mmCIF file of C-alpha atoms in Angstrom:
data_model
loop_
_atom_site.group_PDB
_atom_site.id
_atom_site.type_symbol
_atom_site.label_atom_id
_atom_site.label_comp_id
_atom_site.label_asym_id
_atom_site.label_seq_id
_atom_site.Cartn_x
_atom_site.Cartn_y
_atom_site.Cartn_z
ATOM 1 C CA UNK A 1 37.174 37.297 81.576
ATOM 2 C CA UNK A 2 35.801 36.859 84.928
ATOM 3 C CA UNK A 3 37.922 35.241 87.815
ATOM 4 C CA UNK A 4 37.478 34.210 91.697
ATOM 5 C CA UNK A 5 40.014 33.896 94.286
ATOM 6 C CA UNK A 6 38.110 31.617 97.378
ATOM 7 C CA UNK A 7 40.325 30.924 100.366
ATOM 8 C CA UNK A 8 40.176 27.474 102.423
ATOM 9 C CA UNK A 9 37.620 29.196 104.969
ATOM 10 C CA UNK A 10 35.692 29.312 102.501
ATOM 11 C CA UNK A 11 35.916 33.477 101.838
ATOM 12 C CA UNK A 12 35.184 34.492 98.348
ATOM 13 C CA UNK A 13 36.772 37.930 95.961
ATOM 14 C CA UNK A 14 35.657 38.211 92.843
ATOM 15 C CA UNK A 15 37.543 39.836 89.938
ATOM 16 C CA UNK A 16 39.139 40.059 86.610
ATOM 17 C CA UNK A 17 41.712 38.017 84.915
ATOM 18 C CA UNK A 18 44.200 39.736 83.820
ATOM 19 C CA UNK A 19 46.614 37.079 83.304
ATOM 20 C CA UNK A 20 46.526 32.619 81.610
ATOM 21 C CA UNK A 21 43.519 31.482 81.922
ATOM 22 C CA UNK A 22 43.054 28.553 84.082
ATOM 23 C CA UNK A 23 43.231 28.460 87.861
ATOM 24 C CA UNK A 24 46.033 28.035 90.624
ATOM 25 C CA UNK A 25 46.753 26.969 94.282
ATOM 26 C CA UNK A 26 48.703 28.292 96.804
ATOM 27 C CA UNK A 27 49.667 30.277 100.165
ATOM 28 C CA UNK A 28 48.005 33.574 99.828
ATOM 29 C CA UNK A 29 49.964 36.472 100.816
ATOM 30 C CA UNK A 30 50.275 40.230 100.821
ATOM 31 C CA UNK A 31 53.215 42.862 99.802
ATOM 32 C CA UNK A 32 53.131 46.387 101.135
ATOM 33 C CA UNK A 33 55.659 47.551 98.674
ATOM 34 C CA UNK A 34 54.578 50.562 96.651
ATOM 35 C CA UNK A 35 57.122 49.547 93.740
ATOM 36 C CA UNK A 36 59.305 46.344 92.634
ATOM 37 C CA UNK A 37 56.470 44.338 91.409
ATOM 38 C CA UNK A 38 58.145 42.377 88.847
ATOM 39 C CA UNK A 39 60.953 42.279 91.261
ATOM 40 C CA UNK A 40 58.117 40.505 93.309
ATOM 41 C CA UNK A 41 57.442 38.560 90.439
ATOM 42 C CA UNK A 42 60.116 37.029 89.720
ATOM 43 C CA UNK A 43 61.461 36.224 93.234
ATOM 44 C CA UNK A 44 61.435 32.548 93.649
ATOM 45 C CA UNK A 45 60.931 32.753 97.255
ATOM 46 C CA UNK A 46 57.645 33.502 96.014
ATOM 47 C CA UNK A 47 57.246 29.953 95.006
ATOM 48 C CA UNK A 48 54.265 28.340 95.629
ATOM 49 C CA UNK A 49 52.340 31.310 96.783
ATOM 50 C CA UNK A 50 49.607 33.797 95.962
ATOM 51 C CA UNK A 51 50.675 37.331 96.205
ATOM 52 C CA UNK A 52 48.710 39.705 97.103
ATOM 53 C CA UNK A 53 50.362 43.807 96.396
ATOM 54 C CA UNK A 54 48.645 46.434 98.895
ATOM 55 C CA UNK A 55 49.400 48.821 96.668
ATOM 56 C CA UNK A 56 46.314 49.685 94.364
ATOM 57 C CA UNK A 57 47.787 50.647 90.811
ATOM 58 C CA UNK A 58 49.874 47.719 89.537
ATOM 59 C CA UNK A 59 51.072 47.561 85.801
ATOM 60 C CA UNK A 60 51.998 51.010 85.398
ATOM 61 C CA UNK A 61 55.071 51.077 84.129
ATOM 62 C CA UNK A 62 55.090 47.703 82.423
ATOM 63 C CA UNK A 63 58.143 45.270 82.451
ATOM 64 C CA UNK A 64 61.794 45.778 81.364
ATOM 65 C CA UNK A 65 64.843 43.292 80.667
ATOM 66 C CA UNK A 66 66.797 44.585 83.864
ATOM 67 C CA UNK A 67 64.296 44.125 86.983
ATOM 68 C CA UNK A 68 63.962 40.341 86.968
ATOM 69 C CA UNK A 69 65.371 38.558 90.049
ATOM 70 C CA UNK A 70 65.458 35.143 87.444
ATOM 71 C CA UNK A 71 64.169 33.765 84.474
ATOM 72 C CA UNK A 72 60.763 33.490 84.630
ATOM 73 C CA UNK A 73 57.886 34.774 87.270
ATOM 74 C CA UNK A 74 58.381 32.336 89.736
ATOM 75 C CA UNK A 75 54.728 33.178 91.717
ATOM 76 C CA UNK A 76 51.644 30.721 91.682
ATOM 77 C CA UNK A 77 49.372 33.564 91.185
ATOM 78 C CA UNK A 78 49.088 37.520 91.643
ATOM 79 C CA UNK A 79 45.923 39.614 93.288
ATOM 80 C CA UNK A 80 45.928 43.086 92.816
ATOM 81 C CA UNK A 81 43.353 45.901 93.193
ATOM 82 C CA UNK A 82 43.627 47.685 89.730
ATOM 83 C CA UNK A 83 45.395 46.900 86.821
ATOM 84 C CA UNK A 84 46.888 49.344 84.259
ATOM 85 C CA UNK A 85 46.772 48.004 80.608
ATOM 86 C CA UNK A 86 48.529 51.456 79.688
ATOM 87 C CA UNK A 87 52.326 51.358 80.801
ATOM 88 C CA UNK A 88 54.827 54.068 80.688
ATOM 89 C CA UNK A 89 58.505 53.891 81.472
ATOM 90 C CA UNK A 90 61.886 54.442 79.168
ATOM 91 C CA UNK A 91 62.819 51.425 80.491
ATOM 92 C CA UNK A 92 59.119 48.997 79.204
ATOM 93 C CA UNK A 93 59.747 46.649 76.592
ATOM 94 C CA UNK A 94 55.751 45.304 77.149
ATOM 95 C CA UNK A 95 52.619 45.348 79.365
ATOM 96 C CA UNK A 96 52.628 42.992 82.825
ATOM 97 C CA UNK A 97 49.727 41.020 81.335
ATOM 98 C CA UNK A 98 51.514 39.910 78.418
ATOM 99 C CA UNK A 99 54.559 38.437 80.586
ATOM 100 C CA UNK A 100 51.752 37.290 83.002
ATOM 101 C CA UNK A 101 50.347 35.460 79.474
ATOM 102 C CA UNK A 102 53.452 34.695 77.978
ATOM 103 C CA UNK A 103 54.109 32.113 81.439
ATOM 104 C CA UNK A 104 51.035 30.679 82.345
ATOM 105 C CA UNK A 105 50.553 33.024 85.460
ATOM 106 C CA UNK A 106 47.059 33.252 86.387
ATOM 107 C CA UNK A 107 45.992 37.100 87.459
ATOM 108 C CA UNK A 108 43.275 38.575 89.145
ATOM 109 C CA UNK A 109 42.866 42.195 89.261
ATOM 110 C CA UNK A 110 39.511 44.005 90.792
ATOM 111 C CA UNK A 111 39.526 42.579 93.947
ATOM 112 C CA UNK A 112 38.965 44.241 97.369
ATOM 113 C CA UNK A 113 42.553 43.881 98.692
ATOM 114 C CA UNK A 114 42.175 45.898 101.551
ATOM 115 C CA UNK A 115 39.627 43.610 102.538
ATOM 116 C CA UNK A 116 41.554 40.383 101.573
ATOM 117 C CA UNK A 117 44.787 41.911 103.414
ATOM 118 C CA UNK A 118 43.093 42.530 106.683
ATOM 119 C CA UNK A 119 41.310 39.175 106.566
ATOM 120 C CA UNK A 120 45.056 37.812 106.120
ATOM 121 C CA UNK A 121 46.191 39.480 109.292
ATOM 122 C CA UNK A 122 42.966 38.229 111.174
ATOM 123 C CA UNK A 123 42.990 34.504 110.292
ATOM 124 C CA UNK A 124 46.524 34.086 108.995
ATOM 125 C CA UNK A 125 48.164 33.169 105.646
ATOM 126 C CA UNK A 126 46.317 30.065 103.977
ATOM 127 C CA UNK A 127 45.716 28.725 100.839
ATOM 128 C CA UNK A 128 43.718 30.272 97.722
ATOM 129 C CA UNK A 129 43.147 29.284 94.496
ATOM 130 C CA UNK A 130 42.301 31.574 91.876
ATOM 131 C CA UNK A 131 40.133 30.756 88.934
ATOM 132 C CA UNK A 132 38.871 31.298 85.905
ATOM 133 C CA UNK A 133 37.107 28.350 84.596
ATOM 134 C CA UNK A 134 33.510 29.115 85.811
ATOM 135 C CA UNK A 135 33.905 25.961 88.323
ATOM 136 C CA UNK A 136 31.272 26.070 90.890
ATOM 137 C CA UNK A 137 32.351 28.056 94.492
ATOM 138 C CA UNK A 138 32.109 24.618 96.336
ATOM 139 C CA UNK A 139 34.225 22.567 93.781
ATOM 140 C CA UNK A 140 37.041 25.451 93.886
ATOM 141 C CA UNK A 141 36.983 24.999 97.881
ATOM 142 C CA UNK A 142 37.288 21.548 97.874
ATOM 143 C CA UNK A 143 40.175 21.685 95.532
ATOM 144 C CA UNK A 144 42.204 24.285 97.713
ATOM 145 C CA UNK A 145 41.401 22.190 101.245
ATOM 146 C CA UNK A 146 42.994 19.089 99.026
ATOM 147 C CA UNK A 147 45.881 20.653 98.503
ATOM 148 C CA UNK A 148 48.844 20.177 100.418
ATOM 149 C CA UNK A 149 49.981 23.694 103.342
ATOM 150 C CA UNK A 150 53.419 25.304 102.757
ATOM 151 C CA UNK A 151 54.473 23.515 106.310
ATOM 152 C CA UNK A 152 56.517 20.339 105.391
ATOM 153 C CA UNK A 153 57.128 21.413 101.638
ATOM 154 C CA UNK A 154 60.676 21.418 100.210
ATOM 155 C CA UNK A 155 60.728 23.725 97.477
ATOM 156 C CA UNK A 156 63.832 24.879 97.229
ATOM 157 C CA UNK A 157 64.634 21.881 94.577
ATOM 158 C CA UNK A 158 61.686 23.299 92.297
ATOM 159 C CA UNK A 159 63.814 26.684 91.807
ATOM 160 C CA UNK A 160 67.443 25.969 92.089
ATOM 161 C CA UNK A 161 69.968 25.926 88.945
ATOM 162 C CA UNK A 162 70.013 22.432 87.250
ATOM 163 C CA UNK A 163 74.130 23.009 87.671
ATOM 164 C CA UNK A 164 76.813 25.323 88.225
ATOM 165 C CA UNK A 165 77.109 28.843 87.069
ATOM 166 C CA UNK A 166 80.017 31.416 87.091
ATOM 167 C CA UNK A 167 78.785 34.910 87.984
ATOM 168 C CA UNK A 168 80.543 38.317 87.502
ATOM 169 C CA UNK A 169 77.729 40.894 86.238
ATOM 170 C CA UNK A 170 78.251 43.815 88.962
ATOM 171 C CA UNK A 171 75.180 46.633 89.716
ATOM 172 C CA UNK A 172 75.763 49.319 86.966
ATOM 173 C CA UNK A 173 73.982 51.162 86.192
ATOM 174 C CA UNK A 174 71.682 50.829 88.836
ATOM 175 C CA UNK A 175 74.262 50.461 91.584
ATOM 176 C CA UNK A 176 73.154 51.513 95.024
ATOM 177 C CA UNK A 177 75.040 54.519 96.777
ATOM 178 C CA UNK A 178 78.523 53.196 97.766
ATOM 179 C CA UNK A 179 80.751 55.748 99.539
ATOM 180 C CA UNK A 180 83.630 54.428 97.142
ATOM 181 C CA UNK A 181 81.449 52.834 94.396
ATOM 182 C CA UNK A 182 81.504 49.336 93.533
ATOM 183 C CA UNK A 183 84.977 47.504 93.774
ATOM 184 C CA UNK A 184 87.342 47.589 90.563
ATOM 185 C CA UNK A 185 88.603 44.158 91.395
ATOM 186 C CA UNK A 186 86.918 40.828 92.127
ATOM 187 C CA UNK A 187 89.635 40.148 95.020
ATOM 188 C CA UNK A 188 87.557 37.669 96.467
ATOM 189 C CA UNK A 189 85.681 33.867 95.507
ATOM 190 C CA UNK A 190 82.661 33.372 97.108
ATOM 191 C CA UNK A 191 80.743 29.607 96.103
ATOM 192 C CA UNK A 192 76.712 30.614 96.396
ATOM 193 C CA UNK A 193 74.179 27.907 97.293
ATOM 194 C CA UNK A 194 71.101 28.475 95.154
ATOM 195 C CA UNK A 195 67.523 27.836 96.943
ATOM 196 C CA UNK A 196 65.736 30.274 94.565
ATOM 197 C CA UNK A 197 68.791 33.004 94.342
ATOM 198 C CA UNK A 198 68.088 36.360 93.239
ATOM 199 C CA UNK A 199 70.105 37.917 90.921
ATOM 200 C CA UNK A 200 70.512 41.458 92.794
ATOM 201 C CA UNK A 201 72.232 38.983 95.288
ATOM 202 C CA UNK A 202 74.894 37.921 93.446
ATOM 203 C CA UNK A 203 75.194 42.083 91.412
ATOM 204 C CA UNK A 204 75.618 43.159 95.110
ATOM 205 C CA UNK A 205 77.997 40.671 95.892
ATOM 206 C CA UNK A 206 80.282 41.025 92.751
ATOM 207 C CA UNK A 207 79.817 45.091 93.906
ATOM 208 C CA UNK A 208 81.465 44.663 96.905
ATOM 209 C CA UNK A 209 84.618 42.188 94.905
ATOM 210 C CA UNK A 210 83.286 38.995 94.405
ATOM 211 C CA UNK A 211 83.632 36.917 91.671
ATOM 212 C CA UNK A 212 80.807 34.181 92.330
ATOM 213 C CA UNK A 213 79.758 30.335 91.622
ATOM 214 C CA UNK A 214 76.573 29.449 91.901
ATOM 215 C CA UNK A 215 75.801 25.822 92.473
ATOM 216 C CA UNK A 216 72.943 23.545 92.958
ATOM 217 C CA UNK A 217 71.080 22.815 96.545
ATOM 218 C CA UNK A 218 71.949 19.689 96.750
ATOM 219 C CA UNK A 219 75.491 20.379 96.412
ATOM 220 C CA UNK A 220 77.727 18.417 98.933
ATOM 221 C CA UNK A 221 80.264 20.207 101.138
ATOM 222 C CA UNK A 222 83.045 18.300 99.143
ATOM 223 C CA UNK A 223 82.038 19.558 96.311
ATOM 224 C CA UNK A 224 81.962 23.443 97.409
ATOM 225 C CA UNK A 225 85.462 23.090 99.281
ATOM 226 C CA UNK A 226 86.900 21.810 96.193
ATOM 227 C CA UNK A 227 86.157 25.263 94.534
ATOM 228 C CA UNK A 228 88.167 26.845 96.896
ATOM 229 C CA UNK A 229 86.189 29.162 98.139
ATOM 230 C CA UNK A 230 87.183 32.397 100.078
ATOM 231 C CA UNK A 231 83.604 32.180 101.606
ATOM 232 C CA UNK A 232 80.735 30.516 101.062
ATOM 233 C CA UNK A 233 76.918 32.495 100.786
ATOM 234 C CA UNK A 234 73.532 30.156 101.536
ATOM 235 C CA UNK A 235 70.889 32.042 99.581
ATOM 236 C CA UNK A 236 67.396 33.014 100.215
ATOM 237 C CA UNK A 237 63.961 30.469 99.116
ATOM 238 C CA UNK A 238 60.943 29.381 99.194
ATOM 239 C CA UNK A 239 59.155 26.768 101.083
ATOM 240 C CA UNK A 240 59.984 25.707 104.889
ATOM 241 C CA UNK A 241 63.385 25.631 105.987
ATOM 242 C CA UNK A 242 62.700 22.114 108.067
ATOM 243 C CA UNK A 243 62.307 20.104 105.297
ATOM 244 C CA UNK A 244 65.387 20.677 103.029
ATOM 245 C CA UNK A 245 67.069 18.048 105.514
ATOM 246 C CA UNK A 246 70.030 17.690 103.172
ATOM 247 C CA UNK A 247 70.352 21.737 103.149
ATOM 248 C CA UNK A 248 71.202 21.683 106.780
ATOM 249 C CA UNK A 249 73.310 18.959 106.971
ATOM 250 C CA UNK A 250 75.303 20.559 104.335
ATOM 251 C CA UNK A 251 75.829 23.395 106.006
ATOM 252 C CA UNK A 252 76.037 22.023 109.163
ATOM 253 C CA UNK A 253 79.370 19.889 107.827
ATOM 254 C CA UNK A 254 80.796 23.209 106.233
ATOM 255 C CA UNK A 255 80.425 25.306 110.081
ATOM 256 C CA UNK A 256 83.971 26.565 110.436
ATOM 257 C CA UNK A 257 85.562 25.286 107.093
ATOM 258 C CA UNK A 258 85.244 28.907 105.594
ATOM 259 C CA UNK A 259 83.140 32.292 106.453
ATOM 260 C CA UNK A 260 79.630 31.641 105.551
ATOM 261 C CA UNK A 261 76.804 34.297 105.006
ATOM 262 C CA UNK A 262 72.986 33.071 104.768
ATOM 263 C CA UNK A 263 69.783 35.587 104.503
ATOM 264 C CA UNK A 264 66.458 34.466 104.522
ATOM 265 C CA UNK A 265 66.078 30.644 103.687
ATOM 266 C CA UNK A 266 69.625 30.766 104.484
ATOM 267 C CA UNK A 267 68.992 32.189 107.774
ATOM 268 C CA UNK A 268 67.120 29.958 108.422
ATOM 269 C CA UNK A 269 68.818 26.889 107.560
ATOM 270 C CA UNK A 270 71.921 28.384 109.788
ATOM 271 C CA UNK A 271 69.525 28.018 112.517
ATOM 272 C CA UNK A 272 68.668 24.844 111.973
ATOM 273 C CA UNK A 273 72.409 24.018 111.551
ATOM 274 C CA UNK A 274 73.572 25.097 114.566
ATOM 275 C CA UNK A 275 70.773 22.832 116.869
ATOM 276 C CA UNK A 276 67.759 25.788 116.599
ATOM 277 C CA UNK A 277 64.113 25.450 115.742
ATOM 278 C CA UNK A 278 61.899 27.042 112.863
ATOM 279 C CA UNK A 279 58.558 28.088 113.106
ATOM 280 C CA UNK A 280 55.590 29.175 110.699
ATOM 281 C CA UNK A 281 54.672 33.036 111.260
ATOM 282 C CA UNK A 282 51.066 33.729 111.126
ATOM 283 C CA UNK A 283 50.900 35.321 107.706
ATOM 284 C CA UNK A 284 55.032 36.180 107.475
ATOM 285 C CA UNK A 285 56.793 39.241 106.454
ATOM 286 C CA UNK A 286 56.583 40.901 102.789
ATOM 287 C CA UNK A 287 57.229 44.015 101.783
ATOM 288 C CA UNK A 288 59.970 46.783 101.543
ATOM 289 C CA UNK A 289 59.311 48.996 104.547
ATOM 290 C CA UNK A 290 60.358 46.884 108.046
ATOM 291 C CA UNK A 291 61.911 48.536 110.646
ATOM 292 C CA UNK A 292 64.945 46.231 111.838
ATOM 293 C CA UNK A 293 67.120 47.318 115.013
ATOM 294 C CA UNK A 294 70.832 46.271 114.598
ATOM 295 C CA UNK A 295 71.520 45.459 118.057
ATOM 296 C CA UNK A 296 75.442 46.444 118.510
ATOM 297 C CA UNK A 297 75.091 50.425 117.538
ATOM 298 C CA UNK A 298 71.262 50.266 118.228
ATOM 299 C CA UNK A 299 70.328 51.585 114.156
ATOM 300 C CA UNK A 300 67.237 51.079 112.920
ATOM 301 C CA UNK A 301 67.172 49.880 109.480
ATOM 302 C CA UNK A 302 64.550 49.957 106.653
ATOM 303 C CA UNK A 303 64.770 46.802 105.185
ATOM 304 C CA UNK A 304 62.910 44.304 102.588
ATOM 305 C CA UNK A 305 61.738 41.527 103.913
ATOM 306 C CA UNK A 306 59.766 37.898 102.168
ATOM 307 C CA UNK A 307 59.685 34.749 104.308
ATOM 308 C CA UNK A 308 56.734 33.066 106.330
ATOM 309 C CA UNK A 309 59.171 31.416 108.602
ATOM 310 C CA UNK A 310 61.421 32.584 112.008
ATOM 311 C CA UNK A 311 64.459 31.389 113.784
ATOM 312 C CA UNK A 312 63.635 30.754 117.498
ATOM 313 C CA UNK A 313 66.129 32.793 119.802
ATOM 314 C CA UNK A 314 65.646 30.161 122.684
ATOM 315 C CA UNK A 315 66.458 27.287 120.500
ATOM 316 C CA UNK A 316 69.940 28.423 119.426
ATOM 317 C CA UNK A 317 72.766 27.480 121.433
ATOM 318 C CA UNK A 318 75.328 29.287 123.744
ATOM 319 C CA UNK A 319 78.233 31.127 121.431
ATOM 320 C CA UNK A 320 75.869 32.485 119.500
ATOM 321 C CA UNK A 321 75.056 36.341 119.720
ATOM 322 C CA UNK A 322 71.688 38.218 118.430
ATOM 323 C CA UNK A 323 72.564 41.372 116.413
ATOM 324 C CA UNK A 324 69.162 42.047 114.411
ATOM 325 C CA UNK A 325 65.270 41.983 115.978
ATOM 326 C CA UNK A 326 62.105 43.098 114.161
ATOM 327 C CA UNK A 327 60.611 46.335 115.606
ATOM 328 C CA UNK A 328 57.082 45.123 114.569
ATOM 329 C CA UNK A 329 57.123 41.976 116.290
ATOM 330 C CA UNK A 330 59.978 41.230 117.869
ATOM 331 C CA UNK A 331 61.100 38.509 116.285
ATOM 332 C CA UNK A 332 64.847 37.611 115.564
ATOM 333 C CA UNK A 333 65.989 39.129 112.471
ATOM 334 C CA UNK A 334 69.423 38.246 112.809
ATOM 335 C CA UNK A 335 72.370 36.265 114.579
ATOM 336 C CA UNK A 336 75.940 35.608 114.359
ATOM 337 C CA UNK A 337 78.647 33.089 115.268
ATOM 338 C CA UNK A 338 81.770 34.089 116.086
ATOM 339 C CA UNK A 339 83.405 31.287 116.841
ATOM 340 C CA UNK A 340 82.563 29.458 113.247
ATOM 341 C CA UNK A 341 82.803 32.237 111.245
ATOM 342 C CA UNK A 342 79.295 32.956 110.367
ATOM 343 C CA UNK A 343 76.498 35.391 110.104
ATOM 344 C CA UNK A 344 72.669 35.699 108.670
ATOM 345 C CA UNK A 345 70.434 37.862 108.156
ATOM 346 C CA UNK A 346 66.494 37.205 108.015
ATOM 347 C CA UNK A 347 65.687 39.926 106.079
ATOM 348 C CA UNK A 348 67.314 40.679 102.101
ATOM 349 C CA UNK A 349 69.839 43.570 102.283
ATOM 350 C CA UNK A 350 70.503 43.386 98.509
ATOM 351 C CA UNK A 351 67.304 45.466 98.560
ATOM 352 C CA UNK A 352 65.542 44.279 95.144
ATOM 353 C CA UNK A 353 63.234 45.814 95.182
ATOM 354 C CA UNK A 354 63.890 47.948 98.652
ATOM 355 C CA UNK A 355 65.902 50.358 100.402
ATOM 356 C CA UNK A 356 69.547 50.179 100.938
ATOM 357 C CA UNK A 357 70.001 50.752 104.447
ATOM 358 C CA UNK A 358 71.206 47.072 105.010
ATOM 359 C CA UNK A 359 74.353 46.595 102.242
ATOM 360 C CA UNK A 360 76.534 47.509 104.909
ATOM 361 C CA UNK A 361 76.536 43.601 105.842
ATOM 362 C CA UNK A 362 77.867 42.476 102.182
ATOM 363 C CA UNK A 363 80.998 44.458 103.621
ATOM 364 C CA UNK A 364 81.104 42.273 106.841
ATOM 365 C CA UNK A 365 81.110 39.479 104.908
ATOM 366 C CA UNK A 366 84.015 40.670 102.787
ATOM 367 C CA UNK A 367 85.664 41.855 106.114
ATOM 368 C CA UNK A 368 85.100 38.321 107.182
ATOM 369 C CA UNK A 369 86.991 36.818 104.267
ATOM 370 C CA UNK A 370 89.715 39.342 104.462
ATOM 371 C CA UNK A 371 90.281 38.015 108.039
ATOM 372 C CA UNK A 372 90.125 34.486 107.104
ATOM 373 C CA UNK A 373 92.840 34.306 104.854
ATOM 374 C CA UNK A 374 95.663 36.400 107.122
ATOM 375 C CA UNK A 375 94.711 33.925 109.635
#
């Protein structure tokens, strides 16, 4: 079946459909991992969004029961380059289109994405639809200029849990290269705000002695403190940070009540907590190989990254200290707060899919906990 992405400026790829018929907006963006792409998939920061993978053979070796970061792929639509009906991997239990089918995910393979990637980079993310309904060029356009940008769109609601969860499923036996292993004993309670959580999250967390409870975004502080948590982990997400209002005034009451840990959305939203400003990157950061400098030893780490929006430095008040910058483009990858007990990282150091230079910082938080009750 024949398929069409057009972008709002009107640029045109056509393709293949390799996934539901039908057609789908959103924010087009590219990956530059060369694996992980049902880790991709399934992401629900991805919400919302077109994603593009860089790298040319997709589908190779099908999809499996362990690599999903939730229960369902949680994209608006996926671009790729080629598409391999033919899987191979001890681990497939069926081909990427099926899934793809089996969900409603609308798929277009055949496309120039070297092309569509460098236009990205030139003019910034924007929206795309994809298509496979034969509509006319003009009435697709129209349809994506109608629809509303990812600036101003709260969609952490669409993905999080409809209420609480206990989780205590640790990384075997795919657990990441511990000097010690995972821990034996879940010594610690940590409550984790879900904004579209991934489940390599919570395995690395339980890894490192954690015995976790997931709860709804709209959670109130109350209702968190009540758990009696040793810490408290805001979770990563998809749309912009400004406009879950009730997410920062959550966090913004629980500052100091208990250590608190936030990547990506939750990053953010720490930001935002603390009196700082968010802004929209031109076409964001997604992929698995970013260079990140860890300011207190000077380290460079590898890390995997998926967000469209930053933290301003200048916006964030006195007390709080930078420890993490992006090599490619200097922007602020990480910050901590001493004095209330709390750290976040932009980037996702549970590393699904990625490298695992950055689990070091599921030990601070630990650490952090540790501290908090001898105090």
């Amino acid at each position: 079946m024949d398929a069409v992405l057009v972008l709002e400026d009107g640029r045109v790829f056509p393709g293949r459909s390799f996934g539901a018929p039908g057609e789908r907006i959103g924010e087009v963006v590219f990956h530059t991992g060369m694996t992980g792409y049902q880790e991709i998939l399934t992401d629900p920061s991805y919400c919302g969004q077109l994603v593009t993978m860089t790298a040319p053979h997709i589908g190779n070796t099908g999809v499996n029961d362990f690599d999903p970061e939730s229960i369902q792929p949680q994209v608006a639509g996926f671009i790729v380059r080629s598409y391999s009906e033919h899987y191979s991997s001890w681990r497939a239990r069926g081909s990427l289109a099926q899934l793809l089918r089996d969900y409603g995910i609308v798929a277009i393979s055949d496309v120039d994405t070297r092309a569509l990637t460098r236009h990205i980079r030139t003019a910034g993310a924007m929206r795309g639809i994809i298509s496979t309904t034969g509509e006319s060029i003009e009435s697709l356009l129209a349809k994506c200029r109608a629809a509303p940008p990812m600036e101003g769109q709260d969609l952490t609601q669409v993905v999080t849990c409809p209420e609480p969860y206990h989780w205590a499923t640790n990384s075997v036996p795919f657990t990441p290269p511990y000097p010690n292993g995972p821990a034996q004993e879940l010594t610690y309670h940590v409550v984790a705000y879900d904004f579209g959580l991934k489940r390599t999250i919570l395995r690395r967390l339980v890894d490192h002695g954690c015995r976790v409870t997931v709860v709804p975004a709209t959670t109130s502080p109350d209702d968190v403190l009540a758990l009696q948590p040793d810490g408290i982990f805001f979770s990563n997400g998809p749309g912009d940070p400004a406009a879950a209002t009730y997410a920062v005034a959550n966090l913004r009451a629980l500052l100091g009540k208990r250590p608190i840990f936030g990547i990506c959305l939750g990053h953010q939203l720490m930001g935002l907590a603390l009196g700082g400003r968010t802004y929209k990157l031109p076409f964001g950061h997604h992929g698995a190989n970013h260079p990140v400098r860890y300011l207190p030893t000077g380290r460079v780490e590898i890390t995997s990254q998926n967000h469209g929006f930053a933290v301003d430095p200048d916006s964030l008040p006195a007390g709080v200290e930078l420890t993490h910058i992006n090599l490619n483009d200097q922007t602020l990858e990480g910050f901590s707060y001493p004095e209330l007990h709390c750290f976040s990282v932009q980037y996702h150091p549970e590393a699904g899919p990625g490298p695992h230079d950055a689990t070091y910082l599921f030990g601070q938080f630990t650490a952090m906990m540790a501290a908090w009750r001898q105090a």
